[in-house]
Each structure stands twice: as C-alpha cells, then as structure tokens.
Coordinates of C-alpha atoms (C1' of nucleotides) in Angstrom, one line a residue:
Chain A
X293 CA 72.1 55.1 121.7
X294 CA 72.5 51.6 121.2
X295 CA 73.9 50.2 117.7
X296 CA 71.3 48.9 115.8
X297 CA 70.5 45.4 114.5
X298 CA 70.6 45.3 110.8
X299 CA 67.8 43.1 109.3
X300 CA 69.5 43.0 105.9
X301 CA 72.8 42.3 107.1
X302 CA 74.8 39.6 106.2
X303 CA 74.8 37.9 109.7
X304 CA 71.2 36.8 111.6
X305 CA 69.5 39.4 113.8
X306 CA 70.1 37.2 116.9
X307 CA 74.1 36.8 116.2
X308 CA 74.5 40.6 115.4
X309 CA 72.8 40.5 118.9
X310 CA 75.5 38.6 120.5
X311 CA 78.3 40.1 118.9
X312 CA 77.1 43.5 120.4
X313 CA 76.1 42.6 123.8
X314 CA 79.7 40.5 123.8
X315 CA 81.8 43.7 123.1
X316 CA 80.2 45.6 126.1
X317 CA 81.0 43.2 128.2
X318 CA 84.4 42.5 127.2
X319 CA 85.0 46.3 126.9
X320 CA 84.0 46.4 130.7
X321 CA 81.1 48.4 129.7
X322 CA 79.0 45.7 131.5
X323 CA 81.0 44.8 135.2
X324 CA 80.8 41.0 136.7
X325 CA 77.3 40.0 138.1
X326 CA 75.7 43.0 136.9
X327 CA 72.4 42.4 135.0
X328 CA 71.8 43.6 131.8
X329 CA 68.7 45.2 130.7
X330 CA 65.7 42.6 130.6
X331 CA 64.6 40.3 127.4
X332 CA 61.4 43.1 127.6
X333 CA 63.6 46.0 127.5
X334 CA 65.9 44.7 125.0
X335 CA 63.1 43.7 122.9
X336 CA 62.0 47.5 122.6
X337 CA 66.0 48.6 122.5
X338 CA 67.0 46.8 119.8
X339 CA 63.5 46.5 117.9
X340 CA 64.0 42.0 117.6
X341 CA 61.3 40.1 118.8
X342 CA 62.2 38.0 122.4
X343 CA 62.7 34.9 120.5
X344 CA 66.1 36.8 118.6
X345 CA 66.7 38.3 122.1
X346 CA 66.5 35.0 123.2
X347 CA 68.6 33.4 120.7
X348 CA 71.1 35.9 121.3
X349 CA 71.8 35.4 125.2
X350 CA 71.7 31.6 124.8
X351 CA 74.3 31.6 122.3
X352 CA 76.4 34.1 125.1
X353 CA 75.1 31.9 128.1
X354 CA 77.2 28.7 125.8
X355 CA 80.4 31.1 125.8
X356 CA 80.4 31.5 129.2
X357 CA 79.8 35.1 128.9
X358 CA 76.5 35.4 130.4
X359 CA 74.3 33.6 133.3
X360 CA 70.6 33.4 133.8
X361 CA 68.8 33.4 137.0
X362 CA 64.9 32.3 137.1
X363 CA 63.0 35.5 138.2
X364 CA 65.8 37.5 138.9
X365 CA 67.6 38.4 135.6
X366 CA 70.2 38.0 133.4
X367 CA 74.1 38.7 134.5
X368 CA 77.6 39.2 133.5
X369 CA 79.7 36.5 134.4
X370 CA 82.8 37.0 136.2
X371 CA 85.8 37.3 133.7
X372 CA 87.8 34.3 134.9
X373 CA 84.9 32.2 133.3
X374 CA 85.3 34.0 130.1
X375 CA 88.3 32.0 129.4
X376 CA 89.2 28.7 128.7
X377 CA 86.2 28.3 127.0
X378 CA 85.7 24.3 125.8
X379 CA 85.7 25.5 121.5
X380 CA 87.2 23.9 118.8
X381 CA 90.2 25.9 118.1
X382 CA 93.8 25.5 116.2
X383 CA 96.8 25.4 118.2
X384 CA 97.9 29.0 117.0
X385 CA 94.4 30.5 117.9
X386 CA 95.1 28.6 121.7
X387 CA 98.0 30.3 122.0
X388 CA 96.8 33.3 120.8
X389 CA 94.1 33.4 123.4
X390 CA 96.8 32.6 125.9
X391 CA 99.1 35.4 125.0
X392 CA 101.5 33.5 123.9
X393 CA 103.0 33.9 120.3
X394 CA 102.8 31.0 118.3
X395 CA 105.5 29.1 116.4
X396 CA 106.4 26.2 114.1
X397 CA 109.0 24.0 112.6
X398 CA 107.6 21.7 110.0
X399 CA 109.5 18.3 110.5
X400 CA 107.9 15.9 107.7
X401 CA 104.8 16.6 105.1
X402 CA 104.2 13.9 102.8
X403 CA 102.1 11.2 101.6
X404 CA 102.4 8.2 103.8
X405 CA 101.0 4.5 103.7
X406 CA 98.2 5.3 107.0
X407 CA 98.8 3.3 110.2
X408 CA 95.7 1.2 111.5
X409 CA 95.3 3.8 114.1
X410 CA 94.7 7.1 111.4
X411 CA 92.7 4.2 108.7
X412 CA 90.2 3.7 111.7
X413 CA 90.2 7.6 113.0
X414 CA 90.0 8.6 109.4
X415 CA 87.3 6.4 108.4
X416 CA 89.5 5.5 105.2
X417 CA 87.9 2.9 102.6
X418 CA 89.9 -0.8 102.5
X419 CA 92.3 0.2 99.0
X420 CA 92.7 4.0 100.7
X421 CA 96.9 3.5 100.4
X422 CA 98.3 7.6 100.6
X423 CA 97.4 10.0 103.1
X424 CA 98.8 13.4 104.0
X425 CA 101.0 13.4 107.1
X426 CA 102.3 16.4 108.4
X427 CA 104.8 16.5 111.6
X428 CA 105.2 19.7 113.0
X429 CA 106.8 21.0 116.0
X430 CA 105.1 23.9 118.0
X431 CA 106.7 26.4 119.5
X432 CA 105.1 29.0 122.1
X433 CA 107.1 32.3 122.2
X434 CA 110.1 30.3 120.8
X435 CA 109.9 27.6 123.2
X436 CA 108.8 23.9 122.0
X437 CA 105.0 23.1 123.4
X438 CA 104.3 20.2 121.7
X439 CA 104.8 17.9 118.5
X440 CA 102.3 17.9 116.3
X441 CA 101.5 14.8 113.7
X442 CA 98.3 15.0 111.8
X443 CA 96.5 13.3 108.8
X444 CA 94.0 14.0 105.9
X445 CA 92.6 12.6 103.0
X446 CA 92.8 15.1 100.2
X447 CA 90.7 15.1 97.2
X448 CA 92.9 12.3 94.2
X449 CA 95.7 13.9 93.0
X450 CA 95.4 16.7 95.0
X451 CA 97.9 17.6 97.7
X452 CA 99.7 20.5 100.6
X453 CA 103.4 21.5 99.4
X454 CA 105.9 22.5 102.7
X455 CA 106.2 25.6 100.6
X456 CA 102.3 26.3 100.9
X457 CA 102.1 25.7 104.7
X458 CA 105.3 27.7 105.1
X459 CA 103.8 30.7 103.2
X460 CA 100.4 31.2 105.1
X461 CA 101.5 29.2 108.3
X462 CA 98.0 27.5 108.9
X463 CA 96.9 24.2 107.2
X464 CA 93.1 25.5 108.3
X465 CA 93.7 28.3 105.7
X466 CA 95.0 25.9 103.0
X467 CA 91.8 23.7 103.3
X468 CA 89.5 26.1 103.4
X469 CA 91.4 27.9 100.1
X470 CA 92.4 24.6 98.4
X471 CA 89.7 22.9 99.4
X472 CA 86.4 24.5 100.7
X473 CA 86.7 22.2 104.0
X474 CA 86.1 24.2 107.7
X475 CA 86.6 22.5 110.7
X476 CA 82.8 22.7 112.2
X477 CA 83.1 19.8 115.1
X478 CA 85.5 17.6 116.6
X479 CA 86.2 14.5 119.3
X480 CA 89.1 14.8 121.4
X481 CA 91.0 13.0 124.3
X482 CA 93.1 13.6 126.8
X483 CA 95.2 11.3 128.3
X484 CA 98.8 11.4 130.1
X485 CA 102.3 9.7 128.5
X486 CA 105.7 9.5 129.0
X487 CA 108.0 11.5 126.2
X488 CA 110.2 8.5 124.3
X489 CA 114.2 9.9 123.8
X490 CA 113.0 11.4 120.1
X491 CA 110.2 13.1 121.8
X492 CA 111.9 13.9 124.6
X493 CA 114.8 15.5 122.2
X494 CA 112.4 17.4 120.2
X495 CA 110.9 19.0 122.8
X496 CA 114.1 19.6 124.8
X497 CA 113.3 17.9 127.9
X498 CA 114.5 14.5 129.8
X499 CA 113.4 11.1 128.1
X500 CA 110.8 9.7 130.5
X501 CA 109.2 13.2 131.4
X502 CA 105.3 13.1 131.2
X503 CA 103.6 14.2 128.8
X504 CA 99.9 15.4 127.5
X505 CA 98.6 13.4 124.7
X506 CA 95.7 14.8 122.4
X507 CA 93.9 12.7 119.8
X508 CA 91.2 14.7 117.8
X509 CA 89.2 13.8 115.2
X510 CA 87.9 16.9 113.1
X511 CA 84.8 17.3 111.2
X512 CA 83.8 19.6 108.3
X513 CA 80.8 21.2 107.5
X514 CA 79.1 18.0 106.1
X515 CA 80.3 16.2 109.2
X516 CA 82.6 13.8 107.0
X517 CA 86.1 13.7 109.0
X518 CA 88.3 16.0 107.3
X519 CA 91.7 15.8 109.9
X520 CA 92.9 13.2 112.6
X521 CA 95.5 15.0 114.7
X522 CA 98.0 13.8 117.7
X523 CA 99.7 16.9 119.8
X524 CA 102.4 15.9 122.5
X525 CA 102.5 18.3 124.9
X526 CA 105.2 19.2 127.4
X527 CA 103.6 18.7 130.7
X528 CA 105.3 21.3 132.4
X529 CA 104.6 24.2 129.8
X530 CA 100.5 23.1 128.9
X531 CA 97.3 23.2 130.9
X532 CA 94.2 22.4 129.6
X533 CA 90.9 24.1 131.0
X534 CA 86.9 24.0 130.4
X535 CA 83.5 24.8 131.5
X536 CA 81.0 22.5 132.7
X537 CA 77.5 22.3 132.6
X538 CA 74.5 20.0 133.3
Chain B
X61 CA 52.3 4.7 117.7
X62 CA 54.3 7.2 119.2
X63 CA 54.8 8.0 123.0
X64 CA 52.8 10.6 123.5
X65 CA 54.1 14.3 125.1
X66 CA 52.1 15.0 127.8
X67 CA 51.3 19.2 127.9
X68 CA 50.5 18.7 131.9
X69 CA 53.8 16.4 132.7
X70 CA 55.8 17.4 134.8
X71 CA 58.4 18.0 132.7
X72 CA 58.5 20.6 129.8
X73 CA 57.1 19.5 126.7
X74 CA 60.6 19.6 124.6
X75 CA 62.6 17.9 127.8
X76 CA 59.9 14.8 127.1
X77 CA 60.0 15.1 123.4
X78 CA 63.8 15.2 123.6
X79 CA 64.0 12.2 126.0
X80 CA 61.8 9.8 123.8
X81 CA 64.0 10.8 121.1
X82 CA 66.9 9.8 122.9
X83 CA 65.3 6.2 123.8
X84 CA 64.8 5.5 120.6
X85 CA 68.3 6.5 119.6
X86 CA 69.9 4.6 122.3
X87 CA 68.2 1.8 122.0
X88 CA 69.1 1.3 118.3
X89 CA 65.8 2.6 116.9
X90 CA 67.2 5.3 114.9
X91 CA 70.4 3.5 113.6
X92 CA 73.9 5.8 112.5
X93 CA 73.6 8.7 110.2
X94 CA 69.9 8.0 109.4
X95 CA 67.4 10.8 109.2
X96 CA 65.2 11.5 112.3
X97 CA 61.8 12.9 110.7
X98 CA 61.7 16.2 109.3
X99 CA 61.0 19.0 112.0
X100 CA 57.1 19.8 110.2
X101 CA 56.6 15.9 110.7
X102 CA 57.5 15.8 114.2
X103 CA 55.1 18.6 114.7
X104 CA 52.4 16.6 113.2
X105 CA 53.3 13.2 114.9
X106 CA 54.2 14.8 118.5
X107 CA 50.9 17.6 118.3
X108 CA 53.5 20.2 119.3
X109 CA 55.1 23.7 117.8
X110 CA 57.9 23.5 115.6
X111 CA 59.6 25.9 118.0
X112 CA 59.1 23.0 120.9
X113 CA 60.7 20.3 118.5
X114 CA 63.5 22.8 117.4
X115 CA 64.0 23.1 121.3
X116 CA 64.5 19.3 121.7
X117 CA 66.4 19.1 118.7
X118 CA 68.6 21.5 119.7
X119 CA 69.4 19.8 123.3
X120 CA 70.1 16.5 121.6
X121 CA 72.5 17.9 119.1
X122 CA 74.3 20.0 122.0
X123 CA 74.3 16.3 123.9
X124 CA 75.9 14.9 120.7
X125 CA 72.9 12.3 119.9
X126 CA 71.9 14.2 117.0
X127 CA 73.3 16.2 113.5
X128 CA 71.9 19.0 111.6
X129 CA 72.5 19.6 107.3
X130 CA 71.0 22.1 106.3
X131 CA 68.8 21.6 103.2
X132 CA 69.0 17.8 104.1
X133 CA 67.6 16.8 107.5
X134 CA 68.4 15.6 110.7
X135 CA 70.4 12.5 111.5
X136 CA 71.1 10.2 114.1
X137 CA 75.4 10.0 115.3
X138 CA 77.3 7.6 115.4
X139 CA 77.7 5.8 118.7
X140 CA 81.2 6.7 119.6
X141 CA 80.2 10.5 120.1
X142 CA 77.8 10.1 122.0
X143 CA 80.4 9.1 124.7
X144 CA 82.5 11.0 126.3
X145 CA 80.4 14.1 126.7
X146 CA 81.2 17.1 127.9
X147 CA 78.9 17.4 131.1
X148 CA 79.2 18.1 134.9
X149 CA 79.3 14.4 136.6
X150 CA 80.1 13.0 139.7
X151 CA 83.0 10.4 139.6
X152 CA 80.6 8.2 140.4
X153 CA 78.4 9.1 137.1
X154 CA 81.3 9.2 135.1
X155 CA 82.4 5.8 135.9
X156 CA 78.9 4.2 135.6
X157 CA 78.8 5.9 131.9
X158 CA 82.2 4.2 131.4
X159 CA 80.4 0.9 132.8
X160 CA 83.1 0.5 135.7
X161 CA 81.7 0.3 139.0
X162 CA 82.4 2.7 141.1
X163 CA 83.5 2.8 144.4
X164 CA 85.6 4.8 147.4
X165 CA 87.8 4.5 150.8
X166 CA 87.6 7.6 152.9
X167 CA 90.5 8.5 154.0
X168 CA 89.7 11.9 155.5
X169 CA 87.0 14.7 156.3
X170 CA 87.1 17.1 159.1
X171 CA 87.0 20.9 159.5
X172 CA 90.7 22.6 158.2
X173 CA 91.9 26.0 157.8
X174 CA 92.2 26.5 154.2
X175 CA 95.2 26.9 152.6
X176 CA 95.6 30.0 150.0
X177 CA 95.0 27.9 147.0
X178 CA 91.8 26.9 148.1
X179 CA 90.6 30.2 149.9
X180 CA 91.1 31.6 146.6
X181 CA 89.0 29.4 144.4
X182 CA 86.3 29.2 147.1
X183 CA 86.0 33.1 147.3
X184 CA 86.6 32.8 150.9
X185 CA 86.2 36.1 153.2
X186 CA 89.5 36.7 155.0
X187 CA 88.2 35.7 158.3
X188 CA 86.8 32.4 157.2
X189 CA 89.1 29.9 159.3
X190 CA 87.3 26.3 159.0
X191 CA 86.3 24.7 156.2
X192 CA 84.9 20.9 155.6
X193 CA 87.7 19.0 153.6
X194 CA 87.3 15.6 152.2
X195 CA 89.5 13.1 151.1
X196 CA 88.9 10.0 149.3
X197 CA 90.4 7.1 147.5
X198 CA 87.8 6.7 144.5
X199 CA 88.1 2.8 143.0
X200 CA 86.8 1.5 139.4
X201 CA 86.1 -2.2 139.4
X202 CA 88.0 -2.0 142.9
X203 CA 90.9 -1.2 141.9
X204 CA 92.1 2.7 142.6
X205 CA 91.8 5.1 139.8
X206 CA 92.0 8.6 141.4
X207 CA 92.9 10.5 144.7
X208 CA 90.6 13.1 145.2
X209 CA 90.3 16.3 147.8
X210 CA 87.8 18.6 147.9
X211 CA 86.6 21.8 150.3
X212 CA 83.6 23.1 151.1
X213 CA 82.1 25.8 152.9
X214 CA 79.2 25.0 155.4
X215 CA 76.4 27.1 156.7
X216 CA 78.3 28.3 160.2
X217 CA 77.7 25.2 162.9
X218 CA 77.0 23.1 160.1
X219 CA 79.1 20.0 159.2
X220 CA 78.8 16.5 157.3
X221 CA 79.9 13.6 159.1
X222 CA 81.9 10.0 158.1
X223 CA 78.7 8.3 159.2
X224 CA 76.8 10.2 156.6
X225 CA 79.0 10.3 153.7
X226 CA 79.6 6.6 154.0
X227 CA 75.7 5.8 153.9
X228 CA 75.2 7.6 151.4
X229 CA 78.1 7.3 149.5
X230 CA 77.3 10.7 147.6
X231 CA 78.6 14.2 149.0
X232 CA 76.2 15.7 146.0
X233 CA 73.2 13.8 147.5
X234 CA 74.0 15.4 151.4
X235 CA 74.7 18.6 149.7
X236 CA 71.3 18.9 148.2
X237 CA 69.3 17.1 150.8
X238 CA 70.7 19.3 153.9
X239 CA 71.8 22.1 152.1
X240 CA 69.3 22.8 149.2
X241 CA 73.3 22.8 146.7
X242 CA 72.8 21.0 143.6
X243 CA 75.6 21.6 141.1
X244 CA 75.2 23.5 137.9
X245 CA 78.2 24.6 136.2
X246 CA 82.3 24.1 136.9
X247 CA 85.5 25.2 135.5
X248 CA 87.7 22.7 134.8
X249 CA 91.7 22.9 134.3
X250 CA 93.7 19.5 133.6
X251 CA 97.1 19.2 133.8
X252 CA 100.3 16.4 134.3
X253 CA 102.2 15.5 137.1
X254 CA 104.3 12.8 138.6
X255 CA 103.0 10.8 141.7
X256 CA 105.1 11.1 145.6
X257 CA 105.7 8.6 146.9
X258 CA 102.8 9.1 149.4
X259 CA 100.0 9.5 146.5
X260 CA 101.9 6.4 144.6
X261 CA 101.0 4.0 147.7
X262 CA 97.4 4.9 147.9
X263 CA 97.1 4.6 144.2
X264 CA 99.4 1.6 144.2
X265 CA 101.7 2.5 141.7
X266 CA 105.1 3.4 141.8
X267 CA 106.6 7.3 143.1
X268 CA 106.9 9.1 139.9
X269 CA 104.3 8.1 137.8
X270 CA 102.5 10.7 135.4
X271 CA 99.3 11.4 136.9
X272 CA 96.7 13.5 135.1
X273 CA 95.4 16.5 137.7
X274 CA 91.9 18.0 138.1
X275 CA 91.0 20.7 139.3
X276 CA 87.5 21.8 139.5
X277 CA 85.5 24.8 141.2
X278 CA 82.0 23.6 141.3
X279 CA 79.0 26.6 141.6
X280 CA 75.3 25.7 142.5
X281 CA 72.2 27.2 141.8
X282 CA 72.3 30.8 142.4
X283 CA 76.0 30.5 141.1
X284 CA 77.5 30.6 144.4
X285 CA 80.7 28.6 144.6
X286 CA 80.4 25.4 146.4
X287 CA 82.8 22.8 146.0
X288 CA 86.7 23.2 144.9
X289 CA 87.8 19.3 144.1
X290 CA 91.1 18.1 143.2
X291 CA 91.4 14.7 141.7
X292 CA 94.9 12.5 140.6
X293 CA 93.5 10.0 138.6
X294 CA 96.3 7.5 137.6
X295 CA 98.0 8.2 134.0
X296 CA 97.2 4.6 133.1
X297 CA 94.1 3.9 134.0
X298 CA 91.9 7.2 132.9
X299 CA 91.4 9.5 129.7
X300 CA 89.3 12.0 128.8
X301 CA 87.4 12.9 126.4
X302 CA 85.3 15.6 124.9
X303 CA 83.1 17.1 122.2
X304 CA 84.1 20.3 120.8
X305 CA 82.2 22.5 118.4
X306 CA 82.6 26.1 116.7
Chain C
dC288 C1' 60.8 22.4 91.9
dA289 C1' 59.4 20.5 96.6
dG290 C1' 61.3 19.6 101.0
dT291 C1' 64.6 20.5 104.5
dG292 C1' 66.6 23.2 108.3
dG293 C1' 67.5 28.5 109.8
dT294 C1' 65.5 32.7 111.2
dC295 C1' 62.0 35.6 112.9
dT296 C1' 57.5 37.6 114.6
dA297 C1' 53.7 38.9 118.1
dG298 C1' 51.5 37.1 121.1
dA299 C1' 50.3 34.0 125.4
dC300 C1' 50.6 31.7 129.9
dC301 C1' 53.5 29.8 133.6
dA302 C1' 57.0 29.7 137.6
dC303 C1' 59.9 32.2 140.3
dC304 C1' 61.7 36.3 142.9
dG305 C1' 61.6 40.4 145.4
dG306 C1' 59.4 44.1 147.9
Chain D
dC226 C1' 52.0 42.4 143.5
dG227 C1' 54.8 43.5 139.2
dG228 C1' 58.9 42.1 136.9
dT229 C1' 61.9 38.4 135.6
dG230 C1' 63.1 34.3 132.9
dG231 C1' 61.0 29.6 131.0
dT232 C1' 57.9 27.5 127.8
dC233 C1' 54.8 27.4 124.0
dT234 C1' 51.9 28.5 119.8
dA235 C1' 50.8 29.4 114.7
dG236 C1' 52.3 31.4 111.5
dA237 C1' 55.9 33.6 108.0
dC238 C1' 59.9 34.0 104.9
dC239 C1' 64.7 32.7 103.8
dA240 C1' 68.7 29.6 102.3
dC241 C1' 70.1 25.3 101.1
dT242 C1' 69.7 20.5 99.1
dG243 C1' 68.2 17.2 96.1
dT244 C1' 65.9 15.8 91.5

DNA sequence: CAGTGGTCTAGACCACCGG
DNA sequence: CGGTGGTCTAGACCACTGT
C-alpha cells in the first residue's frame, strides 16, 4: 500500500516521488544494494508516467542515495555514501548533519568600508562605500570550530541589528524574512593556512597551528551574489567530505 | 549554420547537442550572462525533442556552463564558474585544467599487506594479504605539489609493473586497458595536517608545514571499489574549489 | 499578453544483462 | 529470450517573466 503521489499537491509529481522513495530508504525499509522495484513497476505503483519516475531517481541518484546499473536495475546505495553529500548548506545545518550542536558568539556586525577582496567577490559597483560585515565565532557542542567573517549588500537604508541575528540565530532566516533572498548556488574554496595569534586566541589553540580556509561566494535565486563568506576552521576539529562523479 | 546532431553518431543525441553548446561557450561565442536560445528554438534549429535539448541543457547547467530563470531564459556563466568543477579527475586532468603541466617521480609500487585503514576502505575480505601499492611524487610545472599513495586490488596473479606505469604515465589508462576499471564515482574527505620531516624532503618544504590531505575511495563501473588514494598536496601550492547547489 | 522554462504524458526503439 | 535502464518523440498544460 504505497502512499500516493498527489497531482494537485503543492510539490511536483516527480519530487513527491523522491521524497517517498528517500524515507524508505533512510528508514531502512530499502537495505544497501538492494534494487528497488523497476521504472515499469513503479510506473503502474505510483500511477506517474516513466519520465516523473525518471525525474524522481535522478534527482536521488545526485544525493547519493541511489545507483543505476545498465540492464540490471536500480539500487540502494550503501549508507556511508549517504553522507557528506557536496550541498550548499549553512554552518548550523553542517553541524547538524554531523551531530554536533551548533553554537555562536557574534564578535562584530556592522557596516564597513569593503576590502578589495569582498568589492571583487561581491561584484560591488565603483561608489558601493557600506557593506554589512558580520564576525562570528562558531562553536560545535561548545567548542570553537571556526571564525566566521561574512559580507552582503543589503537593499539602501536597509540593514541586520545583533539583536535580530541573536533572536533567530540564522542570518539565512533574516534574508529570506527581511529580504526575500535564498541561497540557491554558490563557489567555494578550500585551501590550508596558518592561524595568526588573534585567530589562534579565538579559537583557543597555538599561534601557528594550521588551519582550513573557506571562501564562498553565494548566490540567490536570480543568481545575483547575495553573501561572500570566509570560515577558519580548526584543523584538528573539521573534515571536509564529497562525492564525485564523471 | 549550425553543426548539425547527427541521430546515427555515436554518441547520444543530447551528449552532441550539449558538446556544441559547450564549444561555442568556451570559445567565447556565447559571451557572460547572455541568453542561449529559447528551448522551442533549439528544437527548431537542432531538428530534435524539446525533451533531448532539456537533456543537454540540463548537463551543462550541472557542469556549470550554463543558468536557468524561470520565465526568462537560459544564459551563458561567467567564466570563473566554470572552473573549478566538481568532477572525478586524475591529478593529471586536474592539473592540465589548471594549465600546469603535470608530471611524476615514482617512488614506489609493489605488492604489500594492507594496513587496517586501507583494508577497510577497499572492502577487503579478511584473508586478502597482498595488495598493489603505489607511490608517487606528482610535480606541477616540475616542481612538487603532492605526495600521493594509493592501493589496489588485482585480479589474483595479476600485477602492474614500473615499466608499465612509467610508459604510460597513467595508472587509469592500465586499469582500463588490462582490467576493463574505468572510474565512475569517489568519495572524497579533505582535511589539514602538518608535514614530517620525511614528506617535507620529498615535497621540499620544511617539517611541519600545513599540508592539505585527500583521501579518496574510487568505485568503477559495476560500483565495485577499486582504488583507495591518499594525496598531501603542499598547503602553498594547491586549493580547491567547488560548485555547490541546493 | 506572448514567450520563457518547469512538469508531465503515452508511447517507441535501443543497448545491456541475465538465464 | 524477457526484463532492465538509456534515449527520444510530439504533444500538452502550468508558472513565471516581461511589456
């Protein structure tokens, strides 16, 4: 007795699909490298042409939660490749995912003169003079994980009080709320530094240590930038992890 | 004039239709953040389904060449994402893309038992005493950039040899010609940590320098694991980047 | 409003895998 | 051989954007 695909719902046929076929398999209902029932069968299952079926397993294919093979079937991947999937998410939703509670300690938010660096990453205009700056420290059941500086350009006039981010926690809320913007893509590197003695004594480690350095440029729905953010990790406490494909 | 898809190619119609797309994009045809032609135009032009275009559409805006707005059209990215992709490469790929030349000293390869770590990524059976391990000095414009090891495990009786790998240059090219593995998917974890004093000499940088660490587990075709790599690339000399969407 | 991308259908043929 | 996923068609309606 399968649930059923609601045509009038509010989500498309093929991602009420996905969401379905996604809780039986993290609900175990569907073990590792077990196939699930063909594009045919789920065609006459679910009453969705194979196209939506289609739709629907590529989409879980992307997640990681599903792999095709060419005449064979379609199977449950193991569940170590159902994590660390490569997805744009916030640093509380990361730790969230990693069991770890999240924290923070807001340091500076203000409007600040933007360095070259954020002008370019920002893609401000020439007389752009003000930007939001927030400096946050992050803190991973209690523990600092990294140090947080990040950057937008809010509509004129317009601006994020400490008493706003303190209330619901998440700047991601406040944008959305404030200002209808959702983080929809982004461009982000990796690359390894040592933590200077203020780094080193906000994190609570030895000047010198090694650090992980993220730059990420995020874009909203209408792919303008809406956020340029740098987090500092502490090597020792951070890993990052992906999937590949080809 | 257009290139025309060819419906007995070799290739699927959409992987064509996707690559002339991509010509003209990299070649400066289809400039920044100006419209591609509408999807019923394409199907006119290209004498193929809108489902077909939609297909390659979709593959270039996964490979970060192209942008969707709804209600608007299709557009071309800018040229700094579409480096940096997230895909499964070689070291010697992902150098070329970074136009350094690659290049490599092999320091080792012979049969070893495998220590825990690595029976455990490979999914080794408990009796499984020999496996082929590799290492290699990998150089960018000559100078070193990474230490890599990796382990593999070989049809019983079956080896590579130094002679081989150094003719080639490619384990992935010996892999597929004797063995029929082509890579298709990885995990990936990245992570910091300082060099010894034995990795600083190769790398030719002084003990204790932060060092970024790979780690990859590398499946072929039928989704059998094939490869478990590790690679220290030098903190000063690599970053990485990726694309990351919702 | 017309034009765009987003979703969906019912069918078809192909390439691959296993018995 | 039958069953699987991979590709493809010709159409349809919806949701969103601009003017």
């Amino acid at each position: 007795m399968p649930e059923i695909v609601d045509p009038n719902g509010f989500l498309p046929r093929y991602y009420q699909l996905a969401n379905i076929l996604r809780e039986r398999i993290t609900r175990g209902e569907l073990a590792a490298h077990q196939p699930i029932p063909s594009e045919r069968q789920l065609e006459t299952i679910y009453s969705v042409s194979r196209t939506t079926i289609r739709q629907a397993i590529d989409l879980l294919v992307r997640q990681g939660f599903l792999y095709r093979e060419h005449g064979r079937g379609t199977f449950v991947s193991p569940q170590k490749l159902q994590k660390g999937i490569w997805e744009l998410t916030s640093f509380t939703e990361d730790m969230r995912r990693r069991s770890i509670t999240p924290g923070q300690k807001i340091l500076e938010i203000g409007e600040v003169k933007p360095p070259p660096e954020v002008r370019s990453h920002l893609e401000l205009p020439a007389d752009c003079e003000r930007v939001l700056c927030v400096e946050r420290l992050r803190l991973g059941d209690g523990v600092p994980m990294g140090l947080q500086t990040s950057y937008y350009l809010l509509p004129e006039g317009q601006t994020i009080t400490r008493e706003e981010l303190e209330a619901t926690g998440s700047i991601y809320i406040l944008l959305q709320e404030k200002f209808h913007l959702i983080p929809t893509e982004a461009d982000e590197t990796l690359e390894v530094c040592l933590a200077t003695p203020r780094e080193a004594n906000l994190l609570q480690i030895k000047a010198g240590s090694p650090l992980l350095l993220s730059e990420r440029t995020t874009y909203s729905q209408a792919r303008r930038v809406m956020e340029f953010v740098k987090i500092l990790y502490r090597g020792d406490r951070y890993r990052y992890s992906a999937k590949l494909t080809r």
